[in-house]
CSV table of C-alpha atoms in Angstrom, one decimal:
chain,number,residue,atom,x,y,z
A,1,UNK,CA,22.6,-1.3,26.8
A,2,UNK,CA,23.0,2.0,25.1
A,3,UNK,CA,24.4,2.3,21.5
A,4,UNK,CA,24.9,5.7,19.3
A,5,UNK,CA,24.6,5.2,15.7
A,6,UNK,CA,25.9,8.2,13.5
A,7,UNK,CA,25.1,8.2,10.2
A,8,UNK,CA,23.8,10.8,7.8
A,9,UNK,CA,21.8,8.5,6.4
A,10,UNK,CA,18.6,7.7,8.4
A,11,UNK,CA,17.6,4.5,6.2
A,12,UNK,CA,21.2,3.6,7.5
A,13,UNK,CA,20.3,4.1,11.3
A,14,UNK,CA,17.2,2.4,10.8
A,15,UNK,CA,18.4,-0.8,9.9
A,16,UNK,CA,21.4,-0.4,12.1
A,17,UNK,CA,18.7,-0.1,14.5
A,18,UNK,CA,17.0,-2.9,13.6
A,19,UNK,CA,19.8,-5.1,13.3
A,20,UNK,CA,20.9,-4.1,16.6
A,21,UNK,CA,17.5,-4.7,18.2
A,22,UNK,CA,18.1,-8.4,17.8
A,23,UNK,CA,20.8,-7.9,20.7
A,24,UNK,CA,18.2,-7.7,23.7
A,25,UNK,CA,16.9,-3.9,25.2
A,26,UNK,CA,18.8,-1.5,23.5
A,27,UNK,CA,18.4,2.4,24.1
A,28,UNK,CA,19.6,4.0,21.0
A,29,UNK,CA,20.7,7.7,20.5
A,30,UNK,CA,21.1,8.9,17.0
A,31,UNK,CA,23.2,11.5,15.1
A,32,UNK,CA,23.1,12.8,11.9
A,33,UNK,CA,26.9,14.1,11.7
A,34,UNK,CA,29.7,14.5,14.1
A,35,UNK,CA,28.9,18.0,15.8
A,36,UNK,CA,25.2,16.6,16.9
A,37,UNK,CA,27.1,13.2,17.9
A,38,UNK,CA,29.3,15.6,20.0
A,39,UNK,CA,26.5,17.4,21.5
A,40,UNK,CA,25.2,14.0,22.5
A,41,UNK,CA,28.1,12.4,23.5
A,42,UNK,CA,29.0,15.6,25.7
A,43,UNK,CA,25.4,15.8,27.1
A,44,UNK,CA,25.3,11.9,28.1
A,45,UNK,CA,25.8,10.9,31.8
A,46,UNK,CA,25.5,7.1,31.0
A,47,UNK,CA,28.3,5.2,29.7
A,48,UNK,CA,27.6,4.3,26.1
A,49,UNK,CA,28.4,0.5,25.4
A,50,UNK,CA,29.3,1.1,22.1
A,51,UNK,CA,29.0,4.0,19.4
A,52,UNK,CA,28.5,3.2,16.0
A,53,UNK,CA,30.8,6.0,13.8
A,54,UNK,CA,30.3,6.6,9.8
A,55,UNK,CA,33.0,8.8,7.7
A,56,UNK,CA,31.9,10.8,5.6
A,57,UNK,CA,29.2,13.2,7.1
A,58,UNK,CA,28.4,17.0,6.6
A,59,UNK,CA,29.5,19.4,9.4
A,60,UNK,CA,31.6,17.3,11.4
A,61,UNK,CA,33.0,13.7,9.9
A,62,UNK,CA,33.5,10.4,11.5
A,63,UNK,CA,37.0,10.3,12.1
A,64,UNK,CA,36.9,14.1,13.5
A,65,UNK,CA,34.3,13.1,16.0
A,66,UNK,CA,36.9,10.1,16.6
A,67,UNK,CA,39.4,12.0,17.7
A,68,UNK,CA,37.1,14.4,19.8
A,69,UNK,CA,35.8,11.3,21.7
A,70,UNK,CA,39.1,9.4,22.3
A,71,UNK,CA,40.2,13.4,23.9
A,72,UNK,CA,37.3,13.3,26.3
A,73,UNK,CA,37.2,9.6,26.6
A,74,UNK,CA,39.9,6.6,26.6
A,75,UNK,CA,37.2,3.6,26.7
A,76,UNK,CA,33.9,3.8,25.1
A,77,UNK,CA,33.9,1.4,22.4
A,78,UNK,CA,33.6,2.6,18.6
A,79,UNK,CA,32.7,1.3,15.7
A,80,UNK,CA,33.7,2.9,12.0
A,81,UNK,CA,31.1,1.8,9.7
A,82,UNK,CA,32.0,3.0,6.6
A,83,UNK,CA,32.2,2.8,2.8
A,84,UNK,CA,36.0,3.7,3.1
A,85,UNK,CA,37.8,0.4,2.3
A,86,UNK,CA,41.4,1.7,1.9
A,87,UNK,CA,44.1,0.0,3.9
A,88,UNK,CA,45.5,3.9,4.9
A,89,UNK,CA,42.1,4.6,5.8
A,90,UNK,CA,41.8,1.9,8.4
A,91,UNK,CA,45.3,2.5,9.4
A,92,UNK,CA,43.9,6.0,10.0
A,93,UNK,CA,41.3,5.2,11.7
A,94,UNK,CA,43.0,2.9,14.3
A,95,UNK,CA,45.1,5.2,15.1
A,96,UNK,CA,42.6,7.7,15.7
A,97,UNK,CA,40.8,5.5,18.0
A,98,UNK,CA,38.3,3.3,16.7
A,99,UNK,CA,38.0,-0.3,18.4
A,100,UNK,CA,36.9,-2.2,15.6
A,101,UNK,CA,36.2,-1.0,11.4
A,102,UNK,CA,33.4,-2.4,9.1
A,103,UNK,CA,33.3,-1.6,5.3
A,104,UNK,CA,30.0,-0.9,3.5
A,105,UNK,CA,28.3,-3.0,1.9
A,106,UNK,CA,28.3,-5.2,4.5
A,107,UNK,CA,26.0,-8.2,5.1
A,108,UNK,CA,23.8,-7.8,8.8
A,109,UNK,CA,25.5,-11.1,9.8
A,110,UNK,CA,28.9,-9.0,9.5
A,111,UNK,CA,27.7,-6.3,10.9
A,112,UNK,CA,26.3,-7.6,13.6
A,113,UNK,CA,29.3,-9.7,14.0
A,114,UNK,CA,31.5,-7.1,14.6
A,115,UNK,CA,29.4,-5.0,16.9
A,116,UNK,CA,29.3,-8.2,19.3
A,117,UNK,CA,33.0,-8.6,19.5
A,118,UNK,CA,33.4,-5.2,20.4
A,119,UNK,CA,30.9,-5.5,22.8
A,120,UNK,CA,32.6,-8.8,23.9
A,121,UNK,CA,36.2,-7.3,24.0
A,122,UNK,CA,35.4,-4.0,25.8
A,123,UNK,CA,33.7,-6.6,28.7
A,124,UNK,CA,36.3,-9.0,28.9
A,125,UNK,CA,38.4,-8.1,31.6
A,126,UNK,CA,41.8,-6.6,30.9
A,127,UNK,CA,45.0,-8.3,30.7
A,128,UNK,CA,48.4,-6.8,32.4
A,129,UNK,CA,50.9,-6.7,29.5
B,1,UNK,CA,-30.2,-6.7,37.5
B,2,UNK,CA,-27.4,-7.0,39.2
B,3,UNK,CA,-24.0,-7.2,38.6
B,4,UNK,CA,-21.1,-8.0,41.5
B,5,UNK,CA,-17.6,-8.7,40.8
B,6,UNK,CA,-16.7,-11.2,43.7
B,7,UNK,CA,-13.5,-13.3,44.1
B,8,UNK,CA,-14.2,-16.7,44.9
B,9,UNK,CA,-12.6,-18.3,48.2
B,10,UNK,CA,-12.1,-15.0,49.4
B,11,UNK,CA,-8.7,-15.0,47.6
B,12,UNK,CA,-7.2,-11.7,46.8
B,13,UNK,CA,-5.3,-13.8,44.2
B,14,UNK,CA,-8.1,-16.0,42.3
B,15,UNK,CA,-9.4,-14.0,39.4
B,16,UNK,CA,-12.8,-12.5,39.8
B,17,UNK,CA,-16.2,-13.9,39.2
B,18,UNK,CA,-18.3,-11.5,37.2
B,19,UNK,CA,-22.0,-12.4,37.9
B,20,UNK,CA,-25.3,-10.6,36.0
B,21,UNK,CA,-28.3,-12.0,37.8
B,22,UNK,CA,-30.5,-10.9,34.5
B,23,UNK,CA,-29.8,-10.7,30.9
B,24,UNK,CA,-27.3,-9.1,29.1
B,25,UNK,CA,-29.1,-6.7,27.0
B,26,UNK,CA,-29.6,-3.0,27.0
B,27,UNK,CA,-29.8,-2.8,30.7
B,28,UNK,CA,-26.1,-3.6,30.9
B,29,UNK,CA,-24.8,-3.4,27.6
B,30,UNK,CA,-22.0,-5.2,26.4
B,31,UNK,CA,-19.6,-7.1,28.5
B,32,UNK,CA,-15.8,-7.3,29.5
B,33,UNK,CA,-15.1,-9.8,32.3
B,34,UNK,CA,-11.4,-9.4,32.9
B,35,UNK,CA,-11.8,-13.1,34.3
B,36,UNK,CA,-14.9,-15.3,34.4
B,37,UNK,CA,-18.7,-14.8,33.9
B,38,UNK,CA,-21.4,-16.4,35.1
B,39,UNK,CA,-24.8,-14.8,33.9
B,40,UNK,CA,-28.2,-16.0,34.8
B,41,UNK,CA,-30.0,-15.1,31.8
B,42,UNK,CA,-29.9,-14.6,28.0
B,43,UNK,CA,-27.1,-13.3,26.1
B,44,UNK,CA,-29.8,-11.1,23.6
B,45,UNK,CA,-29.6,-10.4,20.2
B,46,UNK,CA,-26.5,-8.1,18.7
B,47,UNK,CA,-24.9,-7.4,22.1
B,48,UNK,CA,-20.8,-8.4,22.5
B,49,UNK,CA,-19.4,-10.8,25.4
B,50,UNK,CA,-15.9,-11.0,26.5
B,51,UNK,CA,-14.5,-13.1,29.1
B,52,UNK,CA,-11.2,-13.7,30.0
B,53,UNK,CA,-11.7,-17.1,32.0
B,54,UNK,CA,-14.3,-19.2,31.9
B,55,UNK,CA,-17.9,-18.3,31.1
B,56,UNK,CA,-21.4,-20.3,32.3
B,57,UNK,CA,-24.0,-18.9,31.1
B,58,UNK,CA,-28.0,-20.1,32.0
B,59,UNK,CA,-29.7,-18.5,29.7
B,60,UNK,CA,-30.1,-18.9,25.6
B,61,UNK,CA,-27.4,-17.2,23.5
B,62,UNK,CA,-28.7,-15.7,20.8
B,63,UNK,CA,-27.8,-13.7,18.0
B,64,UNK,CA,-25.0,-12.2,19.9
B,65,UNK,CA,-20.9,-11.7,19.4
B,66,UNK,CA,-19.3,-14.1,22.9
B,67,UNK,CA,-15.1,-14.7,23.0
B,68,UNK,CA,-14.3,-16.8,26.4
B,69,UNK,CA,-10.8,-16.7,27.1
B,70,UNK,CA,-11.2,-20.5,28.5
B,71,UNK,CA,-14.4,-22.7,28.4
B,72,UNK,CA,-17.9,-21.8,27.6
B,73,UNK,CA,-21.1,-23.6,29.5
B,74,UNK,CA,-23.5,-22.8,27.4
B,75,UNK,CA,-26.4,-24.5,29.7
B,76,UNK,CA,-29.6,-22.9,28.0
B,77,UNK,CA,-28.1,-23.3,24.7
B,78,UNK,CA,-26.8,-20.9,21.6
B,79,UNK,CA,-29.5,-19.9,19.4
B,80,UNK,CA,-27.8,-17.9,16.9
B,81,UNK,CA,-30.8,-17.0,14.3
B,82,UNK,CA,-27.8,-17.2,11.6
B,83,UNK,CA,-25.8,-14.5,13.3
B,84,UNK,CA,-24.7,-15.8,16.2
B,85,UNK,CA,-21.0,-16.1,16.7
B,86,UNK,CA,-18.9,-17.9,19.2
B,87,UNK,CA,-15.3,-17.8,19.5
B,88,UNK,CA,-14.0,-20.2,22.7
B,89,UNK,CA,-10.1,-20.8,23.8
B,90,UNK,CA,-10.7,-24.0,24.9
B,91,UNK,CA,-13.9,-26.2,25.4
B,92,UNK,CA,-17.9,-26.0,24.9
B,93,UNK,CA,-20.5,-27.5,26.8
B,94,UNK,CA,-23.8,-26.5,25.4
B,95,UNK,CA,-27.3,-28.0,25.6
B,96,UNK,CA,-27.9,-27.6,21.8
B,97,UNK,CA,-26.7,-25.3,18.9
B,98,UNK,CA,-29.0,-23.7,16.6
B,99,UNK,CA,-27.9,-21.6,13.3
B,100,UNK,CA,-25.0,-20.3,15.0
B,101,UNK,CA,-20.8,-20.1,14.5
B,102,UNK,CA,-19.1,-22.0,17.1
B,103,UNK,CA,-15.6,-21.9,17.3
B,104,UNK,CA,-13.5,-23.6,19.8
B,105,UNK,CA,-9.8,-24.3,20.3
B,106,UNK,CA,-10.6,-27.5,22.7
B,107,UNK,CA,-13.3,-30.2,22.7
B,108,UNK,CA,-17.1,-29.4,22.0
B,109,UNK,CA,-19.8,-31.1,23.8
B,110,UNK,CA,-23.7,-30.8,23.2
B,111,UNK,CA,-25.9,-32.3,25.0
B,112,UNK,CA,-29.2,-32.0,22.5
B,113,UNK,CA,-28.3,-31.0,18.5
B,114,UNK,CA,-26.3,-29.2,16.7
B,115,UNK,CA,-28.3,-27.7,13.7
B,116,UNK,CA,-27.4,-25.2,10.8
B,117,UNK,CA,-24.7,-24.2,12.3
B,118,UNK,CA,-20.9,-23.5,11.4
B,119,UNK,CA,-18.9,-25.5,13.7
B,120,UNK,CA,-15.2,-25.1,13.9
B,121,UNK,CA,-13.4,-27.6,16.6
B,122,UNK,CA,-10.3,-27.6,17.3
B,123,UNK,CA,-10.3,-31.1,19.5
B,124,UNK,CA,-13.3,-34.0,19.7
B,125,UNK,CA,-16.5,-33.2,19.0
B,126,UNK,CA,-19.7,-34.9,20.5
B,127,UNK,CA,-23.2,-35.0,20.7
B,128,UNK,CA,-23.9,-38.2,22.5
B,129,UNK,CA,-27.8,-38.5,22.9
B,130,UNK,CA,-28.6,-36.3,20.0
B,131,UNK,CA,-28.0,-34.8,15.9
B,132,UNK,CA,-25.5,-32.9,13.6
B,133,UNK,CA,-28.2,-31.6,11.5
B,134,UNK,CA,-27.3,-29.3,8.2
B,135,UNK,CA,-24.9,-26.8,8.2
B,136,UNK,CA,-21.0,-27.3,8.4
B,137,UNK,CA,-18.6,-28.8,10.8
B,138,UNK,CA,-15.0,-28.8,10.5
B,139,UNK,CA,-13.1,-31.4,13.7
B,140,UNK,CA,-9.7,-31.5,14.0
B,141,UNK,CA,-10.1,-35.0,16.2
B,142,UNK,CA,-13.2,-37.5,16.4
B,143,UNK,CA,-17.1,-36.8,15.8
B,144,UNK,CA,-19.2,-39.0,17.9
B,145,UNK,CA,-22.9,-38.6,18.0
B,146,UNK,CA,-25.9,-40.5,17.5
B,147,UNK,CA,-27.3,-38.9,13.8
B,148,UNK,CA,-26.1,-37.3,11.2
B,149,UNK,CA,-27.9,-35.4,8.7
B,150,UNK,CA,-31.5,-35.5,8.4
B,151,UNK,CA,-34.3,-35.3,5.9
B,152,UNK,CA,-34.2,-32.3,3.2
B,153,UNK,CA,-30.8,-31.4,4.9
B,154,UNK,CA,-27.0,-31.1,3.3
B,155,UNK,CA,-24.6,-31.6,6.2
B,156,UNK,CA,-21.1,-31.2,5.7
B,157,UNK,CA,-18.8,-32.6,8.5
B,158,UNK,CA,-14.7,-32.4,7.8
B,159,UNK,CA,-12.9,-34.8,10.2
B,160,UNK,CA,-9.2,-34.2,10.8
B,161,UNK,CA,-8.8,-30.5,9.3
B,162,UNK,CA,-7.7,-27.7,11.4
B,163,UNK,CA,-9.3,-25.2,10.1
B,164,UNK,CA,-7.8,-21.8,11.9
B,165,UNK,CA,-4.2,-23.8,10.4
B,166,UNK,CA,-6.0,-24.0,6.9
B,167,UNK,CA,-6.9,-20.1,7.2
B,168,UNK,CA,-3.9,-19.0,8.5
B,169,UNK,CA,-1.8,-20.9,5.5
B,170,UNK,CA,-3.9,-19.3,3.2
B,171,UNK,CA,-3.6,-16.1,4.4
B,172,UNK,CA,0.6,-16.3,5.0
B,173,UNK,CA,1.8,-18.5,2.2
B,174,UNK,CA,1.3,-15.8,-0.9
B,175,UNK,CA,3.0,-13.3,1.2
B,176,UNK,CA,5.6,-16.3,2.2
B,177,UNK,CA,6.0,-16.8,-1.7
B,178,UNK,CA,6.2,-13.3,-2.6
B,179,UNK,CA,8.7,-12.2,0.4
B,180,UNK,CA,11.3,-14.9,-0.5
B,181,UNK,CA,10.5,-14.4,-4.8
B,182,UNK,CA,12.1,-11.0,-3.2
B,183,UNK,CA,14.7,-11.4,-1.2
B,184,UNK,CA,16.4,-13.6,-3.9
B,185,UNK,CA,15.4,-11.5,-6.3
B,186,UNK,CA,17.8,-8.8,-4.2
B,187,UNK,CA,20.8,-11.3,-3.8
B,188,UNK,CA,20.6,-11.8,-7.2
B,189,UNK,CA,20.6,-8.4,-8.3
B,190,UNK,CA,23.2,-7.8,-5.7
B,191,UNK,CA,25.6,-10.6,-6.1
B,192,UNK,CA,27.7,-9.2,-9.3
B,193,UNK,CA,28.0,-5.8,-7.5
B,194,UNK,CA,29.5,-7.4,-4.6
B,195,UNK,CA,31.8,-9.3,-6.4
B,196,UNK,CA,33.0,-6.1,-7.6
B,197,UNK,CA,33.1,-4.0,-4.5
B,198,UNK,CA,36.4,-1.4,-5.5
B,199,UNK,CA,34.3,-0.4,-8.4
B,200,UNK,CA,31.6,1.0,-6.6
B,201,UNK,CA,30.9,4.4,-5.6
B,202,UNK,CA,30.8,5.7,-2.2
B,203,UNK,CA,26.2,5.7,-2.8
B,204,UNK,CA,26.5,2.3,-4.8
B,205,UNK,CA,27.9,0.9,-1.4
B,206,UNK,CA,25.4,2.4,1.0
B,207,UNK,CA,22.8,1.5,-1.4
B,208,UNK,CA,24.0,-1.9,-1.7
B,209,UNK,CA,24.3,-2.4,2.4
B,210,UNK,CA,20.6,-1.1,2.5
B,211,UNK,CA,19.5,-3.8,0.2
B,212,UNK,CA,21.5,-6.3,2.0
B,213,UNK,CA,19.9,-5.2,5.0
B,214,UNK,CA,16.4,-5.2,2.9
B,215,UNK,CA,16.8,-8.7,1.8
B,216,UNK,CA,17.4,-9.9,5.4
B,217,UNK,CA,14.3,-8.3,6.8
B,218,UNK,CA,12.3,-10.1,3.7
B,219,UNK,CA,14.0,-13.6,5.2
B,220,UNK,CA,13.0,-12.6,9.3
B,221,UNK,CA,9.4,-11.7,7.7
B,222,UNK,CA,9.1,-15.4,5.8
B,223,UNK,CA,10.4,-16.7,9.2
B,224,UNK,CA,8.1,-15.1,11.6
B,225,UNK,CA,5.3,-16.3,9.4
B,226,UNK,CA,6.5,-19.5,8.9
B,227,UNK,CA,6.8,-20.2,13.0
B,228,UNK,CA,3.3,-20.5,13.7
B,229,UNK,CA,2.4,-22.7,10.8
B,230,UNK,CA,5.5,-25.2,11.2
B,231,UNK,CA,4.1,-25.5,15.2
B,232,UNK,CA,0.6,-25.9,13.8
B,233,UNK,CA,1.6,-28.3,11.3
B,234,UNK,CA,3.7,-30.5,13.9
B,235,UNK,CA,0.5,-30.7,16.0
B,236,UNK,CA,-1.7,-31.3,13.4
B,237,UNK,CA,0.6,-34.7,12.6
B,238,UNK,CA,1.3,-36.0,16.2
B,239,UNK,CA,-2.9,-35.9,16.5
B,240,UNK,CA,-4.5,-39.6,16.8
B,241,UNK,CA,-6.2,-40.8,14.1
B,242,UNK,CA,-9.9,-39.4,13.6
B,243,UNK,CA,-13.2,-40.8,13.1
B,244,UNK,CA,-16.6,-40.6,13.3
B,245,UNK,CA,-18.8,-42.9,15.8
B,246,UNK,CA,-22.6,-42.8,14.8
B,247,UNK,CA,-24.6,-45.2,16.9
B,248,UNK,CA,-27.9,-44.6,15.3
B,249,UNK,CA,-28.4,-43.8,11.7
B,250,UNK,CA,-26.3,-41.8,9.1
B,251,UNK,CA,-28.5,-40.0,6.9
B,252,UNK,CA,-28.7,-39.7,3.0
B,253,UNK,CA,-27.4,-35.9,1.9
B,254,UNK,CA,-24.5,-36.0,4.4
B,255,UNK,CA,-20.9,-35.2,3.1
B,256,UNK,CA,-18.3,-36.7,4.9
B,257,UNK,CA,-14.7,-35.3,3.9
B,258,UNK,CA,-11.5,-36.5,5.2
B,259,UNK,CA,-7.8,-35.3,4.2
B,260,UNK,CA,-7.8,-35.7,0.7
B,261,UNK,CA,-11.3,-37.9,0.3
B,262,UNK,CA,-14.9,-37.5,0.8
B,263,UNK,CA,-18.1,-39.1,0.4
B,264,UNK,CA,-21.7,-38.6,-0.2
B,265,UNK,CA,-24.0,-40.7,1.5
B,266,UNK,CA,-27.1,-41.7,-0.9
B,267,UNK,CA,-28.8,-44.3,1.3
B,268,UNK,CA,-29.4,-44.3,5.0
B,269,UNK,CA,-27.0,-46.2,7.0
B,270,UNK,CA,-27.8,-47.4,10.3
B,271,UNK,CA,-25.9,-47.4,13.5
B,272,UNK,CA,-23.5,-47.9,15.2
B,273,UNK,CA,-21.1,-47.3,12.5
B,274,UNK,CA,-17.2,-45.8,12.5
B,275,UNK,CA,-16.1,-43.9,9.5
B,276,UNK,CA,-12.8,-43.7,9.0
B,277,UNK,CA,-10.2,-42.9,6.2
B,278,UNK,CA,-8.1,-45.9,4.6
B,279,UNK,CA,-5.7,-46.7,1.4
B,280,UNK,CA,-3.1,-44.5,0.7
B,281,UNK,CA,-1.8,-41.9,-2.0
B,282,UNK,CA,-4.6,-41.3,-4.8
B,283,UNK,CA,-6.5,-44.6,-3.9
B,284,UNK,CA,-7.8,-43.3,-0.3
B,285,UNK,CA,-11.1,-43.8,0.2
B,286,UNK,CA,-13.8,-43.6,3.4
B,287,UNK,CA,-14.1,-47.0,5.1
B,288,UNK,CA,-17.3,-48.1,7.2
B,289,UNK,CA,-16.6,-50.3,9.8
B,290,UNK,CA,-20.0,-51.5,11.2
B,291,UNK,CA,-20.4,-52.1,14.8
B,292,UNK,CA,-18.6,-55.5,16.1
B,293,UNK,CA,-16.6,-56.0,12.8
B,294,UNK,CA,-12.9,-55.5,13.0
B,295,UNK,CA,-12.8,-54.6,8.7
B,296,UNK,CA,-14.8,-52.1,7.0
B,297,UNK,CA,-15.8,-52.0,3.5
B,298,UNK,CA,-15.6,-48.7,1.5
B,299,UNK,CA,-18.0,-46.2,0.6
B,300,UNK,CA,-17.8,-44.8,-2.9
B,301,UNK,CA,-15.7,-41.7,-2.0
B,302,UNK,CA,-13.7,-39.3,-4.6
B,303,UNK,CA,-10.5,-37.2,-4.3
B,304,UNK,CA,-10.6,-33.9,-1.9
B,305,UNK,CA,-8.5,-31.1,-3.4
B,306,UNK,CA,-7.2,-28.7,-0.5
B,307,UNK,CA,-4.6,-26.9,-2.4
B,308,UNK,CA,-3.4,-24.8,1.2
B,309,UNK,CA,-2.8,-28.0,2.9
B,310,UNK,CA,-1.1,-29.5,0.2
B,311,UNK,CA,1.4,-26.4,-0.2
B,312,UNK,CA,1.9,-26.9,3.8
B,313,UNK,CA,3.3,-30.2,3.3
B,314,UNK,CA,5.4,-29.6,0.6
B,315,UNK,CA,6.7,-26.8,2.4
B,316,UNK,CA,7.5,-28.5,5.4
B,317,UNK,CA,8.3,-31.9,3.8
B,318,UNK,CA,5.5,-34.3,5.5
B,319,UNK,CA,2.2,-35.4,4.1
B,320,UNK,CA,-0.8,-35.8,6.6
């Protein structure tokens, strides 16, 4: 499995990290803002299973890099995990692309709760409308 | 000298025999078998032995460092000079054990006597034909033998402790203790701020994730030390009951301790005797039952404090 975790905040990506360790082998990538998630993203042959998204970052923000993913690519899962707890902010986000939204502080149970059912959803096979 | 590494059988798969026709000493420095060892001669003074499988060594070990991944024949004996040291996965066959630490996870059997020594068991123990003499042994199952103690000697034997349990507890349960005094010490601090999540600032709520987050590695740290003592503690409970068989004399000077009792012995007591421990709560006491008789009568014995084991059964709920 292979997970991006953007956040400016490295303490942040470590316990992401750890928390997401729990899930079996895991190859992480990490980015400290947007532009270097871009890079990343851009530079990446293999399909990430899920990327892991925070707001508010220097250079390049979450729900900019967002909307420059969801251009390039319709699928990967993502993940905002973010202080932002405001209904239009979610709204935003959705629209934007994101998959699934968890608000900081969260609890690892939650976290890691939501990173499975986006895991689980984007496996699941899809349903004709 | 000579050393060969052969695989017995001729099978590629069988883990190889390493064989030292002399001693080891300075001639071949120390050893690492990557599977069993069999040496002809001594195992000398200061020099380090490692063996993943099984070891048989013909000669006397003396003052030396040995680890055997499995069992240890020990067929000249282990003279340890007071440095010795002896560290065994599973069992020990030796012809006698002289001021030496012997430490085996499996059952221990000398053929001679065991004197001065530390001996540290972690099934029976049993010297059939010959003496525990001095020093200190520690049996997680049964003793049998046919002396113990000796004139001008202090012999401690402790039947029924697990001592590697015993130092693992008291190496794990302060950090235990001081990891969860921590993590609740977090959730406390934390709960009125998470009652009042709009309030906080964009930092307060990272901050407060990361201490979440904190709080939960405190709680998988407690656990993973916890594991190993809870398995360790099971065992220790679904052992048999121990004893101690003595068929020819128990010797004034000789401590006996069981879980939570012990007793000195003042007067020689002739064989064949059991010692075992009976009563209950704060009225246990050490019971000899002489050879024959179904009932014992008890020795004057005294309460054993062992504060690490007591903490391990309030901790997981079940006394010994």
């Amino acid at each position: 499995m292979k997970i991006m975790l953007v956040d400016d905040s490295k303490t942040m990506r470590n316990i992401q990290k750890k928390s997401l360790a729990s899930l079996g082998a895991v190859d992480f990538a990490e980015a400290g803002d947007g532009v270097e998630a871009l890079a990343i993203f851009s530079a990446t042959t293999d399909k990430f299973s899920v990327i892991l998204v925070d707001w508010n970052m220097p250079n390049m923000d979450g729900i900019t890099l967002v909307r420059k993913i969801r251009e390039k690519d319709k699928t990967t899962p993502l993940v905002m995990a973010t202080t932002e707890a405001e209904k239009g902010r979610i709204v935003e986000a959705i629209k934007a692309g994101v998959n699934n939204y968890v608000i900081k502080p969260f609890t690892p149970e939650v976290f890691l709760e939501k990173v499975q059912q986006t895991l689980a959803k984007a496996a699941a096979p899809a349903v004709a409308a | 000298m000579t050393t060969t590494i052969s695989a017995p059988n001729d099978s590629a798969t069988a883990a190889p025999v390493m064989r030292i026709d002399g001693h080891v000493d300075p001639s071949t420095g120390n050893i690492n078998a990557p599977g069993a060892l069999h040496v002809r001669g001594n195992i000398v003074d200061m020099f380090q032995v490692t063996c993943a499988g099984d070891a048989m060594i013909e000669g006397v070990i003396e003052a030396a460092e040995v680890t055997v991944g499995r069992d240890l024949h020990a067929n000249g004996g282990i003279a340890g000079k007071g440095r010795g040291m002896c560290r065994i996965a599973g069992n020990v066959q030796a012809r006698y054990i002289a001021q030496a630490t012997v430490e085996c996870r499996g059952d221990l059997s000398v053929q001679a006597e065991i004197l001065s020594s530390r001996i540290i068991v972690g099934g029976n123990a049993s010297i059939p034909t010959g003496a525990l003499m001095g020093g200190h042994a520690t049996i997680v199952g049964s003793l049998a033998c046919q002396t113990i103690g000796g004139p001008g000697t202090s012999t401690i034997v402790e039947i029924g402790f697990d001592e590697p349990l015993r130092r693992l507890a008291a190496a794990s349960l302060p950090r235990i203790e001081r990891l969860t005094r921590d993590a609740e010490k977090v959730r406390t601090a934390l709960a009125p701020l998470m009652k009042n999540q709009k309030h906080l600032t964009r930092e307060q709520k990272e901050k407060v994730t990361e201490m979440l987050f904190e709080a939960d590695s405190f709680d998988e740290e407690v656990e993973a030390l916890r594991t190993p003592l809870e398995l360790g503690w099971q065992a220790l409970l679904g052992k048999p009951e121990s004893e101690i068989i003595v068929s020819a004399a128990l010797h004034p000077g000789v401590t006996i301790r069981f879980r939570g009792v012990q007793t000195t012995i003042t007067a020689a007591i002739k064989g064949p005797v059991r010692l075992r421990v009976r009563g209950s709560g704060h009225d246990l006491y050490v019971s000899l039952v002489e050879d024959g008789k179904q009932a014992g009568h008890a020795l004057s014995s005294r309460p054993l404090a062992d504060p690490v084991m007591d903490q391990l059964a309030k901790l997981f709920g079940s006394k010994l």
